[in-house]
Coordinates of C-alpha atoms in Angstrom, one line a residue:
L32 CA 1.5 -4.5 34.6
P33 CA 3.4 -7.9 35.2
K34 CA 4.9 -7.7 38.4
D35 CA 8.7 -7.1 37.1
W36 CA 7.8 -4.9 34.4
S37 CA 8.1 -0.8 34.3
S38 CA 7.0 2.4 32.7
L39 CA 9.4 4.7 32.5
P40 CA 10.0 8.8 30.8
I41 CA 11.3 8.0 27.7
N42 CA 13.2 10.9 28.3
E43 CA 14.9 8.5 30.9
V44 CA 15.3 5.6 28.5
F45 CA 16.4 7.6 25.1
E46 CA 18.0 10.7 24.3
F47 CA 16.9 12.8 21.5
I48 CA 19.7 13.5 18.4
G49 CA 19.5 15.3 15.9
T50 CA 17.2 15.2 12.7
S51 CA 17.2 17.2 9.4
S52 CA 14.7 18.7 6.9
F53 CA 15.1 17.9 3.4
S54 CA 12.4 17.6 0.9
R55 CA 11.6 14.1 -1.2
N56 CA 13.1 17.1 -4.3
D57 CA 16.7 16.6 -2.6
L58 CA 16.5 12.5 -2.6
N59 CA 17.4 10.1 -4.9
Y60 CA 17.4 6.0 -5.4
E61 CA 20.9 5.9 -6.7
V62 CA 22.9 4.4 -4.6
D63 CA 26.8 4.7 -4.6
G64 CA 29.7 3.7 -1.6
D65 CA 29.3 7.2 -0.4
S66 CA 25.6 8.1 -0.3
I67 CA 24.0 9.0 2.5
Y68 CA 21.0 7.6 3.4
Y69 CA 17.6 9.1 4.5
I70 CA 14.6 8.2 6.0
H71 CA 11.3 10.1 5.3
Y72 CA 8.7 10.4 7.5
G73 CA 6.3 9.6 4.7
D74 CA 8.3 6.3 4.0
I75 CA 7.8 5.3 7.8
H76 CA 3.8 5.4 7.1
A77 CA 3.6 4.0 3.6
T78 CA 6.8 1.8 3.0
Y79 CA 8.5 0.3 5.5
K80 CA 6.0 -2.5 6.8
N81 CA 8.0 -4.1 9.7
A82 CA 8.8 -2.6 13.1
V83 CA 12.4 -2.8 12.0
L84 CA 14.9 -0.8 9.1
D85 CA 16.8 -3.5 8.0
F86 CA 19.4 -1.9 5.4
N87 CA 20.4 -5.2 4.4
T88 CA 17.1 -6.2 2.6
E89 CA 14.9 -3.0 3.0
A90 CA 15.8 -1.6 -1.3
R91 CA 13.6 1.0 -1.2
I92 CA 15.8 3.9 1.1
P93 CA 16.5 7.1 -0.6
V94 CA 19.5 8.4 -0.3
L95 CA 20.5 12.7 -0.9
N96 CA 21.4 14.4 -3.5
K97 CA 24.7 14.8 -4.1
S98 CA 25.0 18.5 -3.9
I99 CA 23.7 18.5 -0.7
K100 CA 26.3 18.5 2.8
P101 CA 24.3 17.6 5.2
T102 CA 25.5 18.3 9.5
T103 CA 23.4 16.9 11.2
Y104 CA 24.1 13.7 13.5
F105 CA 24.2 10.3 11.8
L106 CA 22.4 7.0 13.2
K107 CA 23.8 4.7 15.1
E108 CA 22.7 0.7 15.3
G109 CA 19.9 0.4 16.8
D110 CA 18.7 4.0 16.6
L111 CA 14.7 5.1 17.4
I112 CA 13.2 6.8 14.5
I113 CA 9.2 8.1 15.5
A114 CA 7.2 10.2 12.8
D115 CA 5.8 13.5 14.4
A116 CA 2.8 14.2 12.1
S117 CA 0.2 11.7 10.4
E118 CA -3.0 12.5 8.6
D119 CA -4.9 10.3 10.8
Y120 CA -5.0 9.0 14.7
D121 CA -3.9 5.1 13.5
G122 CA -0.4 6.8 12.0
V123 CA 0.7 8.9 15.8
G124 CA 3.8 7.3 17.0
E125 CA 4.8 5.1 14.0
A126 CA 8.5 4.0 14.6
L127 CA 11.1 2.1 13.7
E128 CA 13.9 0.5 14.5
V129 CA 17.2 0.9 12.0
Y130 CA 19.3 -2.7 12.0
N131 CA 22.3 -3.6 9.6
I132 CA 23.4 0.0 9.3
A133 CA 27.2 -1.1 9.4
D134 CA 29.4 2.1 7.6
K135 CA 26.5 3.3 5.8
K136 CA 25.7 7.0 7.0
V137 CA 22.1 7.9 7.5
L138 CA 20.1 10.5 8.5
A139 CA 16.9 10.9 10.0
G140 CA 14.5 13.3 8.2
L141 CA 11.7 16.7 8.2
H142 CA 8.8 15.4 11.2
T143 CA 10.7 12.6 12.9
F144 CA 12.3 12.1 16.3
A145 CA 15.5 10.2 16.4
L146 CA 16.2 8.6 20.0
R147 CA 19.5 6.6 20.8
D148 CA 19.1 4.6 24.0
K149 CA 21.0 5.7 27.0
D150 CA 22.0 3.0 29.8
N151 CA 21.0 -0.3 27.4
K152 CA 17.8 -0.3 29.0
T153 CA 16.0 -1.6 25.7
A154 CA 17.4 -4.3 23.6
H155 CA 17.9 -4.3 20.2
G156 CA 15.3 -5.1 17.9
Y157 CA 12.9 -4.6 20.5
R158 CA 12.8 -1.1 20.6
A159 CA 10.4 0.0 17.8
Y160 CA 7.8 -2.7 19.4
L161 CA 7.4 -0.5 22.5
F162 CA 5.7 1.5 20.3
K163 CA 3.4 -1.4 19.0
N164 CA 2.3 -1.8 22.5
P165 CA -1.9 -1.7 22.4
D166 CA -2.2 0.9 25.8
V167 CA 1.1 3.3 24.6
K168 CA -0.7 3.3 20.7
K169 CA -3.6 4.5 22.7
R170 CA -1.9 6.9 25.2
L171 CA 0.4 8.5 22.2
K172 CA -3.1 9.5 20.7
T173 CA -3.9 11.4 23.3
I174 CA -1.1 13.9 23.5
A175 CA -1.0 14.1 19.4
T176 CA -2.7 17.5 18.7
G177 CA -3.8 18.8 15.3
S178 CA -7.0 18.9 12.8
K179 CA -6.2 17.5 9.0
V180 CA -2.1 16.3 10.3
Y181 CA -2.2 15.5 14.0
G182 CA 1.6 15.8 15.6
I183 CA 3.5 15.2 18.7
S184 CA 5.9 17.9 20.5
K185 CA 9.1 16.8 21.5
G186 CA 7.9 18.4 25.1
N187 CA 5.0 15.8 25.6
L188 CA 7.3 13.0 24.2
E189 CA 9.4 13.1 26.5
K190 CA 7.5 13.1 29.7
F191 CA 5.7 10.0 27.6
K192 CA 5.8 7.0 29.6
I193 CA 6.7 3.4 27.8
T194 CA 6.5 0.0 29.3
L195 CA 9.5 -2.2 29.4
P196 CA 9.9 -5.8 30.0
P197 CA 13.0 -6.9 31.8
L198 CA 15.7 -6.9 29.0
P199 CA 15.9 -10.5 28.5
E200 CA 12.2 -11.1 27.7
Q201 CA 12.4 -7.5 25.6
Q202 CA 15.4 -9.8 23.4
K203 CA 13.1 -13.4 23.6
I204 CA 9.9 -11.3 22.3
A205 CA 11.8 -9.3 19.5
K206 CA 13.4 -12.6 18.5
I207 CA 9.7 -14.2 18.4
L208 CA 7.9 -11.3 16.6
S209 CA 11.3 -10.9 13.8
S210 CA 10.7 -14.4 12.9
W211 CA 6.9 -13.4 12.1
D212 CA 8.3 -10.4 10.0
K213 CA 10.3 -12.5 8.0
A214 CA 7.7 -15.2 7.5
I215 CA 5.8 -12.6 6.0
G216 CA 8.5 -11.1 4.0
L217 CA 9.1 -14.1 2.7
Q218 CA 5.1 -14.0 1.4
Q219 CA 5.4 -10.6 0.1
K220 CA 8.6 -11.3 -1.7
L221 CA 6.6 -14.4 -3.6
I222 CA 3.3 -12.4 -4.2
T223 CA 5.4 -9.3 -5.6
N224 CA 7.3 -12.6 -7.7
K225 CA 4.2 -13.6 -9.2
K226 CA 2.8 -10.6 -9.8
Q227 CA 5.8 -9.8 -12.0
H228 CA 5.2 -13.0 -14.0
K229 CA 1.8 -12.3 -14.5
K230 CA 2.9 -8.7 -15.8
A231 CA 5.2 -10.4 -18.0
M232 CA 3.1 -13.2 -19.7
M233 CA 0.2 -10.5 -20.3
K234 CA 3.2 -8.2 -22.2
K235 CA 3.6 -10.5 -25.0
L236 CA 0.2 -13.0 -24.5
L237 CA -2.0 -9.9 -25.0
I238 CA 0.0 -8.7 -28.1
G239 CA -0.1 -11.9 -29.9
E240 CA 4.1 -12.1 -29.5
L241 CA 3.2 -15.6 -27.0
R242 CA 0.9 -17.5 -28.6
F243 CA -1.0 -21.4 -27.7
K244 CA -0.4 -24.1 -30.0
G245 CA -3.3 -24.3 -31.9
F246 CA -3.8 -20.9 -33.1
S247 CA -2.2 -19.0 -35.7
K248 CA -5.3 -16.6 -37.1
E249 CA -4.1 -13.1 -37.3
W250 CA -5.6 -11.1 -34.4
E251 CA -7.8 -7.6 -35.1
Y252 CA -7.2 -4.3 -33.5
V253 CA -11.0 -3.3 -32.8
R254 CA -12.8 -0.2 -31.0
L255 CA -14.4 -0.7 -27.7
D256 CA -17.9 0.6 -29.0
K257 CA -17.8 -2.3 -31.9
V258 CA -17.6 -5.3 -29.3
G259 CA -19.4 -3.5 -26.2
A260 CA -21.3 -0.5 -24.6
I261 CA -20.0 2.4 -22.6
L262 CA -22.6 3.3 -20.2
N263 CA -22.3 6.9 -18.1
G264 CA -22.4 6.9 -14.4
L265 CA -24.7 9.0 -12.2
T266 CA -24.6 12.5 -11.3
Y267 CA -26.0 13.3 -7.9
K268 CA -25.9 16.1 -5.4
P269 CA -24.8 16.8 -2.0
E270 CA -28.5 16.8 -0.8
D271 CA -29.0 13.6 -2.5
V272 CA -27.0 11.3 -0.3
N273 CA -28.9 9.1 2.1
E274 CA -27.9 5.9 3.8
K275 CA -30.9 4.1 2.8
G276 CA -30.4 5.0 -1.4
V277 CA -28.6 3.5 -4.0
L278 CA -25.0 1.8 -3.6
V279 CA -22.3 4.3 -5.9
L280 CA -19.6 2.8 -6.5
R281 CA -16.3 5.7 -7.3
S282 CA -12.8 5.9 -7.5
S283 CA -12.5 4.7 -4.0
N284 CA -13.9 1.4 -4.3
I285 CA -10.6 0.1 -6.9
K286 CA -8.0 -1.0 -5.0
S287 CA -5.5 -3.1 -6.3
N288 CA -7.9 -4.1 -9.4
K289 CA -10.6 -5.6 -7.5
I290 CA -13.9 -3.8 -6.3
V291 CA -13.7 -2.8 -2.1
L292 CA -16.5 -1.6 -0.1
E293 CA -14.8 0.4 3.2
D294 CA -16.2 3.7 1.7
K295 CA -20.2 3.6 1.1
V296 CA -21.8 6.3 -0.4
F297 CA -25.4 5.8 -0.6
V298 CA -28.2 8.3 -2.8
N299 CA -31.5 8.9 -3.3
A300 CA -31.5 7.8 -7.0
N301 CA -34.6 7.3 -9.3
E302 CA -32.7 6.6 -12.3
F303 CA -29.5 4.7 -12.6
N304 CA -27.6 2.6 -14.9
P305 CA -27.5 -0.4 -12.7
L306 CA -24.6 -2.4 -12.3
K307 CA -23.8 -6.5 -13.4
K308 CA -21.9 -8.9 -12.8
G309 CA -19.0 -9.2 -15.2
D310 CA -19.2 -5.1 -15.7
I311 CA -16.1 -3.3 -15.8
L312 CA -15.9 -0.2 -14.0
I313 CA -13.5 2.2 -14.7
C314 CA -12.4 5.8 -13.2
V315 CA -12.4 8.1 -16.2
R316 CA -12.0 11.3 -13.8
N317 CA -9.6 12.0 -11.3
G318 CA -7.5 14.0 -9.2
S319 CA -4.6 12.4 -9.8
R320 CA -3.6 11.7 -13.2
D321 CA -2.1 8.1 -12.3
L322 CA -5.5 7.0 -11.0
I323 CA -7.5 7.4 -14.4
G324 CA -8.2 4.5 -16.5
K325 CA -7.6 2.1 -12.6
N326 CA -10.2 -0.2 -13.6
A327 CA -12.4 -3.8 -12.1
I328 CA -14.3 -6.4 -12.7
I329 CA -18.2 -6.7 -11.0
S330 CA -17.9 -10.0 -9.2
F331 CA -21.2 -9.5 -7.5
E332 CA -24.9 -9.6 -8.8
N333 CA -27.1 -6.9 -6.9
E334 CA -29.3 -4.3 -9.3
G335 CA -29.0 -2.1 -6.9
N336 CA -25.5 -0.8 -7.7
A337 CA -24.6 2.0 -9.5
F338 CA -21.3 4.3 -9.7
G339 CA -20.6 7.8 -10.0
A340 CA -20.0 10.3 -12.7
F341 CA -16.4 10.0 -12.9
M342 CA -16.5 6.3 -13.7
T343 CA -18.1 4.7 -16.8
V344 CA -19.1 1.1 -17.4
Y345 CA -17.9 -1.6 -19.7
R346 CA -20.3 -4.3 -20.5
S347 CA -19.7 -6.8 -23.2
D348 CA -19.7 -10.6 -24.0
Y349 CA -15.5 -10.1 -24.1
N350 CA -15.2 -9.1 -20.3
D351 CA -13.1 -12.0 -19.1
F352 CA -10.6 -11.1 -21.9
F353 CA -11.0 -7.4 -21.4
V354 CA -10.1 -7.3 -17.9
H355 CA -7.0 -8.2 -18.0
L356 CA -6.3 -6.5 -21.3
F357 CA -7.8 -3.3 -19.4
D358 CA -4.9 -3.7 -16.7
S359 CA -2.3 -4.3 -19.5
D360 CA 0.0 -1.3 -20.1
I361 CA -1.7 -1.5 -23.7
F362 CA -4.8 0.2 -22.4
K363 CA -2.7 2.6 -20.1
K364 CA -0.7 3.7 -22.9
E365 CA -3.8 4.6 -25.0
V366 CA -6.0 6.0 -21.9
N367 CA -2.6 8.2 -21.4
K368 CA -2.7 9.1 -24.8
N369 CA -6.0 11.0 -24.6
L370 CA -5.4 12.9 -21.3
G371 CA -5.0 16.0 -22.3
A372 CA -2.1 18.7 -21.1
T373 CA -4.1 19.9 -17.8
I374 CA -7.3 18.0 -17.9
N375 CA -7.6 14.5 -15.7
S376 CA -10.2 12.9 -17.7
I377 CA -10.9 10.9 -20.2
N378 CA -14.2 10.9 -22.2
N379 CA -16.7 8.2 -23.2
G380 CA -16.2 9.5 -26.6
D381 CA -12.6 9.1 -26.9
L382 CA -12.9 5.5 -24.7
K383 CA -15.3 3.9 -27.6
K384 CA -12.6 4.8 -30.0
F385 CA -9.7 2.9 -28.2
K386 CA -8.5 0.4 -30.5
L387 CA -7.3 -2.6 -29.1
P388 CA -6.2 -6.0 -30.1
F389 CA -8.7 -8.4 -30.5
P390 CA -8.1 -12.0 -31.0
Q391 CA -10.5 -14.8 -32.1
V392 CA -13.0 -15.9 -29.1
E393 CA -11.4 -19.2 -28.1
E394 CA -7.9 -17.8 -28.0
Q395 CA -9.4 -14.9 -25.7
K396 CA -10.7 -17.5 -23.5
K397 CA -7.2 -19.6 -23.6
I398 CA -5.9 -16.0 -22.8
A399 CA -8.3 -15.3 -19.7
L400 CA -8.0 -18.7 -18.4
F401 CA -4.3 -18.8 -18.4
L402 CA -4.1 -15.1 -16.3
S403 CA -6.7 -15.7 -14.3
G404 CA -5.0 -18.9 -13.2
I405 CA -2.1 -16.5 -11.9
D406 CA -4.4 -14.4 -10.1
S407 CA -6.2 -16.9 -8.2
E408 CA -2.5 -18.4 -7.3
I409 CA -1.9 -14.4 -6.2
N410 CA -5.0 -14.4 -4.3
G411 CA -4.2 -17.2 -2.5
L412 CA -0.9 -16.1 -1.8
E413 CA -2.7 -12.4 -0.3
K414 CA -5.2 -14.6 1.7
E415 CA -2.2 -16.6 3.2
L416 CA -0.5 -13.1 3.9
L417 CA -3.6 -11.8 5.7
G418 CA -3.8 -15.0 7.8
F419 CA 0.1 -14.3 8.7
Q420 CA -0.7 -10.5 9.8
K421 CA -3.5 -11.1 11.6
Q422 CA -1.9 -14.1 13.9
K423 CA 1.1 -12.2 14.1
Q424 CA -1.0 -9.0 15.4
G425 CA -3.1 -11.1 17.8
L426 CA 0.8 -12.2 19.4
M427 CA 2.7 -8.7 19.3
Q428 CA -0.8 -7.7 21.3
Q429 CA -0.4 -10.6 23.8
L430 CA 3.5 -10.7 23.9
L431 CA 3.9 -6.6 24.5
T432 CA 0.8 -6.5 27.0
G433 CA 2.7 -9.3 29.1
K434 CA -0.7 -11.1 28.7
I435 CA 1.8 -13.9 27.6
R436 CA 4.7 -14.3 28.9
V437 CA 8.2 -15.8 27.6
R438 CA 10.2 -18.1 29.0
N439 CA 13.8 -18.2 29.4

């Protein structure tokens, strides 16, 4: 550590204050002047992206149902909330600092610790960054226990040592990192707005409510099997898995309508339907009903790729148009209509019968080109966002370890 930095046990810096244990069933998003806000540990992991939870800008903070009258401690400006449980090691000790509470009533919830600075040893806006320090994150994993879910006990956390720069340096670091968070937040807002714009345009373009100049011919509704082929996925056994085999794409390889190859499975297979560039991969069976029908277009050419039994491929000369149609509420409505009450799947027989709007080919191309243009803009914004996030991460590691020092 730099010579003027200190390392102190948490219980010398913070006091632990009361938390509550209400479940998701006790929460809603109907906010009024008497609402009691509730910070759920699941939202610390999945919803809130910044170290500071700013009540002036964060829109997705749940509140308690009106029938519940809590008696635990309410949070104050600058209090620190730490999630004491996580399904993976990287989430151990995720923390955020509450900001701009004003006169709002706020509770820390189930599976959290709530900490309050004792003697102003930490700067407002810097506290959650104490747990972003790479060394601190690494050491936090050593006090986590469990197998499927990792947890931290209060006893272990009280003795855990945190790294503290001098107070003026904390304030400066918090100001620098906060400016990056604002830039990232603005970029995320741009992406959200662009996606909403695309969704609004899709809603009108894909049903013919909005037409491009020069097109007036009435649209047909066609069955999918009349204008394309539906191909079955590969069934395999656990003993068929082999890293020298065929790459099999599954539902986990579809994220935000894109193919991602983070989760790879290779299997031995002599016969299979190879994927081709332009195919649309569709999830037809999954434990979660919400994932049925999610899809993505194959953007690479590789005859060595297959797809699993819970997946289907749609192959057509019109897939530049269908990839947008399958991303619309029109397709989702057909999927939900055929799901059934208890079975989380659609079969290929039903999929073949889906009747979807089908304009003449030239109009399809015009619609696809327009919507793909918006997709390109979104992809560009997302790449910029990833760059901002990586730059902030690198800067954060340097600042929080003292490798880069800030000037007064």
